[in-house]
Amino acid sequence: MKFDIDRLKEIIDTLARNRSRTLLTGFGIFWGIFMLLLMLGAGDGLKAILNKNFEGFTSNAVIVGAAPTSKPYGGFKRDRQWEMDLSDIAAIKALVKEAGIVTPMYSDWRSEVSFGGRSYSANLKGLDYEYSKVETPEMIYGRWLNEVDCQQERKVCVLGKRVWENIFPDGDDPCGKYLKIRDMQYQIIGVDARNSSININGSSTEAVVTPAPLMDKLLQKGGKFEIMCFTVKEGAESQVMQEKVKSILARRHTIDPADKHAIMVVDTKKIFSIVDNLFKGVNILVLLVGLGTLLAGAIGVSNIMMVTVKERTTEIGIRRAIGATPNMILSQIITESVGLTVIAGMLGILVSVGLLGLVGKIVSMNPEIGPVSFQIGFWTALGVLSLLAVLGILAGLAPAIRAMNIKPVDAMREE
């Protein structure tokens, strides 16, 4: 134990004698660790916020929309508006084996809904019970639509979070109560608190969802709709499925197969892939910048240890003369080098963790975002600390070898 205390005193004494160089070099290590961990933690936090925007949405969903044609075809002029219908769903289910769930979406923008003297301009959506496999609801009260609701065309509805907050400002459970929609009463069966930023025909927070067959009759659509939602079966190629669907729709609705604008396709898998690749690129850039800064700091540590060895030539020579072995000299210099890098690095870790925690608390105060962690993992911090120890050893290696080669006679002559 006495040896460890003496060694610690030697390290402190060495750093104190070279205070200005020590502070400058230590700050380089501290800043490198601080910026590396700060950017890694911030990147993870931003990714978590972005993922919240896609919360509830399955990563294998494909959304197909009907848009005006951009080319004349089959006797029809360009800019023709067309709509899909229920027979398209039957054809796709029969011919496209890669498709899992195939469901329509009916929409009516800004319809007034009311209860107990309070009203709200909501988006009416007619969905099938299977749509929950495309966009998973987050029920805080009641339940989602079920198969019987759709088969029997029950007059039931599910409220989006913002609709519920405005119609029921006290936060009461609305299930069982009746909401007035277009002069008809619909029983409320649930409240969906999902807050995804992927909006298909309007935000889910401002929607009132009813069974698709009921909405079809309410809007007098005759089985026609503009948006169709799919899921891709596990192991199937999304692009293959999309091409088959577009081919079927183009043939059934007399659309030029080369018309790239008439059939809009949104592939959520591509969106998730883009986000993942973006943050992978950011993390690689952060690592390169951080490692470059740490390497510069390690070179600074090596330089300061070189100066320290030169200033202590006589001391090292005397120690060699009274019996100190080369390994003892090597151990002393490398320990001092590792001590400098680890102490500065630990300060960088503590400051960055504290700042990230503060940022996380501030961001989490936003009710639209909710709890988000801007933090680095334990193993990340441990890995960085281990890297610092390795850099400290490498930085102290050259000065230590130089110190080992000092001969007592040369040291006395220099004195």
Short mmCIF file of C-alpha atoms in Angstrom, two decimals:
data_model
loop_
_atom_site.label_atom_id
_atom_site.label_comp_id
_atom_site.label_asym_id
_atom_site.label_seq_id
_atom_site.Cartn_x
_atom_site.Cartn_y
_atom_site.Cartn_z
CA MET A 1 0.00 0.00 0.00
CA LYS A 2 2.94 2.33 0.82
CA PHE A 3 4.31 1.80 -2.70
CA ASP A 4 1.01 2.89 -4.24
CA ILE A 5 0.87 6.03 -2.08
CA ASP A 6 4.45 6.91 -2.95
CA ARG A 7 3.76 6.36 -6.63
CA LEU A 8 0.69 8.62 -6.43
CA LYS A 9 2.78 11.31 -4.74
CA GLU A 10 5.34 11.04 -7.54
CA ILE A 11 2.62 11.48 -10.19
CA ILE A 12 1.16 14.52 -8.41
CA ASP A 13 4.62 16.02 -7.94
CA THR A 14 5.44 15.54 -11.61
CA LEU A 15 2.19 17.12 -12.75
CA ALA A 16 2.63 20.02 -10.32
CA ARG A 17 6.14 20.82 -11.54
CA ASN A 18 4.83 21.06 -15.07
CA ARG A 19 1.59 22.79 -14.14
CA SER A 20 1.04 24.88 -17.27
CA ARG A 21 1.89 22.09 -19.71
CA THR A 22 -0.12 19.62 -17.63
CA LEU A 23 -3.21 21.83 -17.64
CA LEU A 24 -2.96 22.43 -21.38
CA THR A 25 -2.50 18.74 -22.19
CA GLY A 26 -5.12 17.63 -19.67
CA PHE A 27 -7.58 20.08 -21.16
CA GLY A 28 -6.96 18.56 -24.60
CA ILE A 29 -7.85 15.09 -23.28
CA PHE A 30 -10.80 16.48 -21.31
CA TRP A 31 -12.17 18.37 -24.32
CA GLY A 32 -11.80 15.38 -26.63
CA ILE A 33 -13.70 13.08 -24.25
CA PHE A 34 -16.28 15.75 -23.48
CA MET A 35 -17.08 16.46 -27.14
CA LEU A 36 -17.04 12.76 -28.12
CA LEU A 37 -19.50 11.72 -25.41
CA LEU A 38 -21.60 14.86 -25.76
CA MET A 39 -22.09 14.25 -29.49
CA LEU A 40 -22.75 10.53 -28.99
CA GLY A 41 -25.33 11.21 -26.26
CA ALA A 42 -26.95 14.02 -28.24
CA GLY A 43 -27.10 11.80 -31.33
CA ASP A 44 -28.83 9.03 -29.38
CA GLY A 45 -31.28 11.54 -27.91
CA LEU A 46 -32.12 13.04 -31.30
CA LYS A 47 -32.59 9.56 -32.73
CA ALA A 48 -34.97 8.72 -29.86
CA ILE A 49 -36.98 11.90 -30.58
CA LEU A 50 -37.11 11.05 -34.27
CA ASN A 51 -38.19 7.50 -33.51
CA LYS A 52 -41.01 8.89 -31.38
CA ASN A 53 -42.27 10.59 -34.53
CA PHE A 54 -42.62 7.13 -36.09
CA GLU A 55 -43.95 5.56 -32.90
CA GLY A 56 -46.54 2.89 -33.48
CA PHE A 57 -45.91 2.64 -37.20
CA THR A 58 -44.79 -0.74 -38.43
CA SER A 59 -41.54 -0.79 -40.39
CA ASN A 60 -42.96 -3.04 -43.14
CA ALA A 61 -45.93 -0.89 -44.15
CA VAL A 62 -46.61 0.40 -47.66
CA ILE A 63 -49.10 3.20 -48.34
CA VAL A 64 -50.58 3.54 -51.85
CA GLY A 65 -52.47 6.65 -52.91
CA ALA A 66 -54.45 7.64 -56.00
CA ALA A 67 -53.20 10.86 -57.64
CA PRO A 68 -54.08 12.63 -60.92
CA THR A 69 -52.56 10.97 -63.97
CA SER A 70 -49.63 12.71 -65.63
CA LYS A 71 -49.99 11.04 -69.04
CA PRO A 72 -52.91 10.47 -71.46
CA TYR A 73 -53.72 6.78 -71.87
CA GLY A 74 -56.48 4.52 -73.21
CA GLY A 75 -58.53 7.41 -74.54
CA PHE A 76 -58.35 9.36 -71.27
CA LYS A 77 -56.67 12.75 -70.96
CA ARG A 78 -53.91 13.54 -68.50
CA ASP A 79 -54.74 15.00 -65.06
CA ARG A 80 -57.59 12.52 -64.69
CA GLN A 81 -58.55 11.90 -61.08
CA TRP A 82 -59.24 8.26 -60.26
CA GLU A 83 -60.09 6.26 -57.13
CA MET A 84 -59.48 2.73 -55.91
CA ASP A 85 -62.36 0.51 -54.83
CA LEU A 86 -63.05 -2.59 -52.77
CA SER A 87 -62.67 -4.88 -55.81
CA ASP A 88 -59.03 -3.72 -56.03
CA ILE A 89 -58.43 -5.05 -52.53
CA ALA A 90 -59.90 -8.43 -53.48
CA ALA A 91 -57.74 -8.58 -56.63
CA ILE A 92 -54.55 -7.68 -54.74
CA LYS A 93 -55.23 -10.23 -52.00
CA ALA A 94 -55.71 -12.89 -54.67
CA LEU A 95 -52.77 -12.00 -56.93
CA VAL A 96 -50.06 -10.54 -54.68
CA LYS A 97 -48.78 -13.24 -52.35
CA GLU A 98 -46.23 -10.84 -50.79
CA ALA A 99 -49.01 -8.66 -49.35
CA GLY A 100 -50.07 -9.24 -45.76
CA ILE A 101 -52.77 -6.90 -44.51
CA VAL A 102 -54.59 -4.94 -47.24
CA THR A 103 -56.98 -2.31 -45.93
CA PRO A 104 -58.66 0.86 -47.24
CA MET A 105 -58.75 4.30 -45.62
CA TYR A 106 -61.71 6.66 -45.92
CA SER A 107 -61.22 10.27 -44.86
CA ASP A 108 -63.31 13.37 -44.36
CA TRP A 109 -61.36 16.46 -43.41
CA ARG A 110 -62.52 18.83 -40.71
CA SER A 111 -65.92 17.54 -39.71
CA GLU A 112 -67.42 19.00 -36.57
CA VAL A 113 -67.94 16.57 -33.71
CA SER A 114 -69.60 17.51 -30.43
CA PHE A 115 -70.53 16.33 -26.94
CA GLY A 116 -72.20 18.17 -24.07
CA GLY A 117 -71.96 21.61 -25.64
CA ARG A 118 -68.32 21.22 -26.66
CA SER A 119 -67.32 20.76 -30.28
CA TYR A 120 -64.13 20.17 -32.24
CA SER A 121 -63.21 20.18 -35.93
CA ALA A 122 -61.80 16.67 -36.35
CA ASN A 123 -60.66 14.45 -39.20
CA LEU A 124 -63.03 11.54 -39.70
CA LYS A 125 -61.28 8.31 -40.68
CA GLY A 126 -62.92 5.08 -41.74
CA LEU A 127 -60.58 2.19 -40.99
CA ASP A 128 -60.74 -1.57 -40.88
CA TYR A 129 -59.96 -3.39 -37.62
CA GLU A 130 -56.82 -4.82 -39.28
CA TYR A 131 -55.37 -1.33 -39.69
CA SER A 132 -53.98 -1.70 -36.15
CA LYS A 133 -51.29 -3.93 -37.70
CA VAL A 134 -50.18 -1.00 -39.86
CA GLU A 135 -50.27 1.67 -37.14
CA THR A 136 -50.46 0.28 -33.62
CA PRO A 137 -52.86 2.28 -31.42
CA GLU A 138 -51.88 3.34 -27.90
CA MET A 139 -55.12 2.98 -25.98
CA ILE A 140 -55.40 4.90 -22.72
CA TYR A 141 -59.12 4.20 -22.43
CA GLY A 142 -61.28 1.47 -23.92
CA ARG A 143 -60.35 -0.52 -27.01
CA TRP A 144 -59.69 -0.33 -30.74
CA LEU A 145 -62.14 -1.39 -33.45
CA ASN A 146 -62.73 -5.13 -33.72
CA GLU A 147 -63.94 -7.42 -36.49
CA VAL A 148 -67.57 -7.39 -35.30
CA ASP A 149 -67.65 -3.57 -35.32
CA CYS A 150 -66.71 -3.59 -38.99
CA GLN A 151 -68.89 -6.53 -40.04
CA GLN A 152 -72.02 -5.16 -38.36
CA GLU A 153 -71.22 -1.52 -39.22
CA ARG A 154 -71.66 -0.48 -35.64
CA LYS A 155 -71.89 3.24 -34.91
CA VAL A 156 -68.82 3.33 -32.70
CA CYS A 157 -65.75 5.55 -32.72
CA VAL A 158 -62.24 5.91 -31.29
CA LEU A 159 -61.04 9.41 -30.37
CA GLY A 160 -57.59 10.82 -31.08
CA LYS A 161 -55.77 12.35 -28.14
CA ARG A 162 -56.31 16.00 -29.08
CA VAL A 163 -59.99 15.44 -29.84
CA TRP A 164 -60.44 13.80 -26.43
CA GLU A 165 -58.57 16.62 -24.65
CA ASN A 166 -60.81 19.26 -26.24
CA ILE A 167 -64.13 17.46 -25.89
CA PHE A 168 -63.35 16.09 -22.42
CA PRO A 169 -60.99 18.71 -20.88
CA ASP A 170 -61.22 17.15 -17.42
CA GLY A 171 -59.59 13.96 -18.71
CA ASP A 172 -62.62 11.78 -17.98
CA ASP A 173 -63.04 8.29 -19.39
CA PRO A 174 -65.40 8.89 -22.36
CA CYS A 175 -66.10 5.23 -23.14
CA GLY A 176 -69.81 4.48 -23.36
CA LYS A 177 -70.76 8.08 -24.05
CA TYR A 178 -72.12 9.24 -27.39
CA LEU A 179 -70.37 11.66 -29.75
CA LYS A 180 -72.41 13.58 -32.29
CA ILE A 181 -71.06 13.26 -35.85
CA ARG A 182 -73.07 14.67 -38.74
CA ASP A 183 -76.29 14.69 -36.74
CA MET A 184 -75.82 11.04 -35.75
CA GLN A 185 -74.75 9.58 -32.40
CA TYR A 186 -71.67 7.35 -32.25
CA GLN A 187 -70.73 5.48 -29.11
CA ILE A 188 -67.17 6.17 -27.96
CA ILE A 189 -65.31 2.90 -27.38
CA GLY A 190 -61.76 4.14 -26.82
CA VAL A 191 -59.12 6.89 -26.78
CA ASP A 192 -55.94 6.49 -28.84
CA ALA A 193 -53.02 8.50 -27.40
CA ARG A 194 -50.62 7.70 -30.25
CA ASN A 195 -48.74 10.82 -31.38
CA SER A 196 -46.96 9.74 -34.57
CA SER A 197 -45.68 12.41 -36.95
CA ILE A 198 -46.37 10.16 -39.92
CA ASN A 199 -49.72 11.58 -40.90
CA ILE A 200 -51.80 9.64 -43.39
CA ASN A 201 -54.65 11.95 -44.35
CA GLY A 202 -54.28 13.94 -41.16
CA SER A 203 -52.79 13.53 -37.71
CA SER A 204 -53.92 10.59 -35.61
CA THR A 205 -54.24 12.96 -32.61
CA GLU A 206 -56.98 14.96 -34.38
CA ALA A 207 -58.85 11.97 -35.81
CA VAL A 208 -62.11 10.28 -34.96
CA VAL A 209 -61.95 6.70 -36.24
CA THR A 210 -65.07 4.74 -37.24
CA PRO A 211 -65.47 1.34 -39.01
CA ALA A 212 -64.57 1.60 -42.71
CA PRO A 213 -67.87 0.11 -44.06
CA LEU A 214 -69.85 2.61 -41.97
CA MET A 215 -67.73 5.54 -43.20
CA ASP A 216 -68.21 4.34 -46.78
CA LYS A 217 -71.98 4.70 -46.39
CA LEU A 218 -71.73 7.92 -44.37
CA LEU A 219 -69.72 9.62 -47.13
CA GLN A 220 -71.69 7.85 -49.88
CA LYS A 221 -68.46 6.69 -51.53
CA GLY A 222 -69.89 3.54 -53.09
CA GLY A 223 -66.85 1.49 -52.07
CA LYS A 224 -64.35 3.99 -53.55
CA PHE A 225 -61.39 5.43 -51.65
CA GLU A 226 -58.08 7.19 -52.34
CA ILE A 227 -55.67 5.45 -49.96
CA MET A 228 -54.85 1.78 -49.46
CA CYS A 229 -52.53 0.44 -46.73
CA PHE A 230 -50.49 -2.78 -46.84
CA THR A 231 -48.05 -4.75 -44.81
CA VAL A 232 -45.34 -6.87 -46.42
CA LYS A 233 -45.15 -10.51 -45.35
CA GLU A 234 -42.02 -11.57 -43.52
CA GLY A 235 -39.28 -12.59 -45.94
CA ALA A 236 -41.00 -11.00 -48.95
CA GLU A 237 -39.45 -8.21 -51.01
CA SER A 238 -41.28 -4.92 -50.57
CA GLN A 239 -40.21 -3.61 -53.97
CA VAL A 240 -41.55 -6.73 -55.73
CA MET A 241 -44.90 -6.32 -53.98
CA GLN A 242 -45.09 -2.64 -54.91
CA GLU A 243 -44.46 -3.32 -58.59
CA LYS A 244 -47.18 -5.98 -58.64
CA VAL A 245 -49.69 -3.69 -56.91
CA LYS A 246 -48.95 -0.81 -59.28
CA SER A 247 -49.30 -3.11 -62.28
CA ILE A 248 -52.69 -4.41 -61.08
CA LEU A 249 -54.02 -0.92 -60.33
CA ALA A 250 -52.75 0.49 -63.64
CA ARG A 251 -54.44 -2.32 -65.59
CA ARG A 252 -57.73 -2.11 -63.68
CA HIS A 253 -58.02 1.69 -63.91
CA THR A 254 -56.58 2.26 -67.41
CA ILE A 255 -53.44 4.05 -66.30
CA ASP A 256 -50.23 4.18 -68.32
CA PRO A 257 -47.82 1.69 -66.66
CA ALA A 258 -45.05 4.24 -67.23
CA ASP A 259 -46.95 6.96 -65.35
CA LYS A 260 -44.91 7.42 -62.16
CA HIS A 261 -47.17 10.07 -60.66
CA ALA A 262 -50.64 8.50 -60.86
CA ILE A 263 -49.94 5.87 -58.19
CA MET A 264 -48.14 7.27 -55.16
CA VAL A 265 -46.25 4.81 -52.96
CA VAL A 266 -44.76 5.44 -49.50
CA ASP A 267 -42.57 2.65 -48.13
CA THR A 268 -42.00 3.02 -44.37
CA LYS A 269 -39.12 0.55 -44.53
CA LYS A 270 -37.20 3.00 -46.70
CA ILE A 271 -37.96 5.83 -44.29
CA PHE A 272 -36.66 3.83 -41.32
CA SER A 273 -33.62 2.78 -43.35
CA ILE A 274 -32.82 6.39 -44.27
CA VAL A 275 -33.05 7.46 -40.62
CA ASP A 276 -30.83 4.57 -39.47
CA ASN A 277 -28.22 5.26 -42.16
CA LEU A 278 -28.26 8.97 -41.34
CA PHE A 279 -27.46 8.36 -37.70
CA LYS A 280 -24.89 5.69 -38.52
CA GLY A 281 -23.11 8.28 -40.66
CA VAL A 282 -23.37 10.87 -37.88
CA ASN A 283 -21.96 8.41 -35.32
CA ILE A 284 -19.03 7.54 -37.60
CA LEU A 285 -18.29 11.25 -38.10
CA VAL A 286 -18.52 11.85 -34.34
CA LEU A 287 -16.14 8.95 -33.67
CA LEU A 288 -13.62 10.20 -36.23
CA VAL A 289 -13.68 13.73 -34.80
CA GLY A 290 -13.52 12.48 -31.22
CA LEU A 291 -10.75 9.98 -31.86
CA GLY A 292 -8.78 12.63 -33.76
CA THR A 293 -9.06 14.98 -30.78
CA LEU A 294 -8.05 12.19 -28.38
CA LEU A 295 -5.08 11.28 -30.55
CA ALA A 296 -3.94 14.90 -30.52
CA GLY A 297 -4.30 14.88 -26.74
CA ALA A 298 -2.29 11.65 -26.48
CA ILE A 299 0.50 13.22 -28.54
CA GLY A 300 0.41 16.16 -26.12
CA VAL A 301 0.74 13.75 -23.19
CA SER A 302 3.71 12.08 -24.90
CA ASN A 303 5.38 15.45 -25.43
CA ILE A 304 4.90 16.57 -21.83
CA MET A 305 6.30 13.26 -20.59
CA MET A 306 9.33 13.71 -22.88
CA VAL A 307 9.96 17.13 -21.32
CA THR A 308 9.44 15.65 -17.87
CA VAL A 309 12.00 12.89 -18.53
CA LYS A 310 14.53 15.42 -19.79
CA GLU A 311 14.04 17.62 -16.71
CA ARG A 312 14.41 14.61 -14.42
CA THR A 313 17.49 13.11 -16.07
CA THR A 314 19.61 13.54 -12.95
CA GLU A 315 16.89 12.13 -10.69
CA ILE A 316 16.44 9.10 -12.91
CA GLY A 317 20.22 8.60 -13.11
CA ILE A 318 20.53 8.66 -9.32
CA ARG A 319 17.69 6.15 -8.99
CA ARG A 320 19.43 3.90 -11.48
CA ALA A 321 22.69 4.25 -9.51
CA ILE A 322 21.10 3.18 -6.22
CA GLY A 323 19.49 0.08 -7.73
CA ALA A 324 16.33 1.04 -9.65
CA THR A 325 15.74 -1.43 -12.50
CA PRO A 326 14.74 -0.40 -16.03
CA ASN A 327 11.31 -1.94 -15.44
CA MET A 328 10.80 0.29 -12.41
CA ILE A 329 11.63 3.38 -14.46
CA LEU A 330 9.35 2.17 -17.28
CA SER A 331 6.50 1.56 -14.83
CA GLN A 332 6.92 5.00 -13.25
CA ILE A 333 6.76 6.96 -16.53
CA ILE A 334 3.87 4.96 -18.00
CA THR A 335 1.90 5.21 -14.74
CA GLU A 336 2.29 8.98 -14.82
CA SER A 337 1.16 9.08 -18.45
CA VAL A 338 -1.87 6.87 -17.80
CA GLY A 339 -2.71 8.87 -14.68
CA LEU A 340 -2.81 12.13 -16.64
CA THR A 341 -5.01 10.76 -19.42
CA VAL A 342 -7.42 8.88 -17.13
CA ILE A 343 -7.89 11.78 -14.69
CA ALA A 344 -8.59 14.23 -17.51
CA GLY A 345 -10.82 11.68 -19.23
CA MET A 346 -12.87 10.97 -16.11
CA LEU A 347 -13.50 14.70 -15.68
CA GLY A 348 -14.67 14.81 -19.31
CA ILE A 349 -17.02 11.87 -18.72
CA LEU A 350 -18.51 13.40 -15.55
CA VAL A 351 -19.09 16.82 -17.13
CA SER A 352 -20.57 15.39 -20.33
CA VAL A 353 -22.89 13.02 -18.42
CA GLY A 354 -24.07 15.90 -16.21
CA LEU A 355 -24.72 18.20 -19.17
CA LEU A 356 -26.52 15.47 -21.13
CA GLY A 357 -28.72 14.74 -18.12
CA LEU A 358 -29.65 18.43 -17.88
CA VAL A 359 -30.46 18.60 -21.61
CA GLY A 360 -32.59 15.45 -21.31
CA LYS A 361 -34.64 16.96 -18.46
CA ILE A 362 -35.22 20.20 -20.38
CA VAL A 363 -36.28 18.41 -23.57
CA SER A 364 -38.52 15.98 -21.66
CA MET A 365 -40.50 18.94 -20.28
CA ASN A 366 -42.04 19.35 -23.74
CA PRO A 367 -45.35 17.40 -23.61
CA GLU A 368 -45.22 16.80 -27.36
CA ILE A 369 -41.94 14.90 -26.99
CA GLY A 370 -42.22 13.27 -23.58
CA PRO A 371 -39.42 11.52 -21.67
CA VAL A 372 -36.22 11.28 -23.71
CA SER A 373 -32.81 10.13 -22.54
CA PHE A 374 -29.79 12.11 -23.75
CA GLN A 375 -27.25 9.81 -22.18
CA ILE A 376 -24.40 7.49 -22.98
CA GLY A 377 -24.47 3.86 -21.92
CA PHE A 378 -22.36 2.43 -19.11
CA TRP A 379 -20.41 0.23 -21.49
CA THR A 380 -19.73 3.19 -23.77
CA ALA A 381 -18.22 5.14 -20.85
CA LEU A 382 -16.23 2.09 -19.76
CA GLY A 383 -14.98 1.56 -23.32
CA VAL A 384 -13.89 5.19 -23.57
CA LEU A 385 -12.08 4.92 -20.24
CA SER A 386 -10.29 1.76 -21.41
CA LEU A 387 -9.31 3.54 -24.64
CA LEU A 388 -7.86 6.38 -22.57
CA ALA A 389 -5.78 3.92 -20.57
CA VAL A 390 -4.43 2.38 -23.79
CA LEU A 391 -3.66 5.84 -25.21
CA GLY A 392 -1.93 6.72 -21.95
CA ILE A 393 0.26 3.63 -22.21
CA LEU A 394 1.13 4.36 -25.85
CA ALA A 395 1.77 8.04 -25.08
CA GLY A 396 4.13 7.15 -22.23
CA LEU A 397 5.97 4.39 -24.09
CA ALA A 398 8.48 6.56 -25.98
CA PRO A 399 9.35 8.76 -22.95
CA ALA A 400 9.65 5.62 -20.80
CA ILE A 401 12.09 3.99 -23.25
CA ARG A 402 14.13 7.18 -23.27
CA ALA A 403 14.17 7.19 -19.46
CA MET A 404 15.24 3.53 -19.39
CA ASN A 405 18.23 4.33 -21.60
CA ILE A 406 19.56 7.04 -19.25
CA LYS A 407 22.87 5.89 -17.74
CA PRO A 408 23.88 7.03 -14.25
CA VAL A 409 27.27 8.32 -15.51
CA ASP A 410 25.65 10.42 -18.26
CA ALA A 411 23.12 11.80 -15.77
CA MET A 412 25.91 12.87 -13.36
CA ARG A 413 27.90 14.44 -16.22
CA GLU A 414 24.87 16.46 -17.29
CA GLU A 415 24.40 17.69 -13.73
#
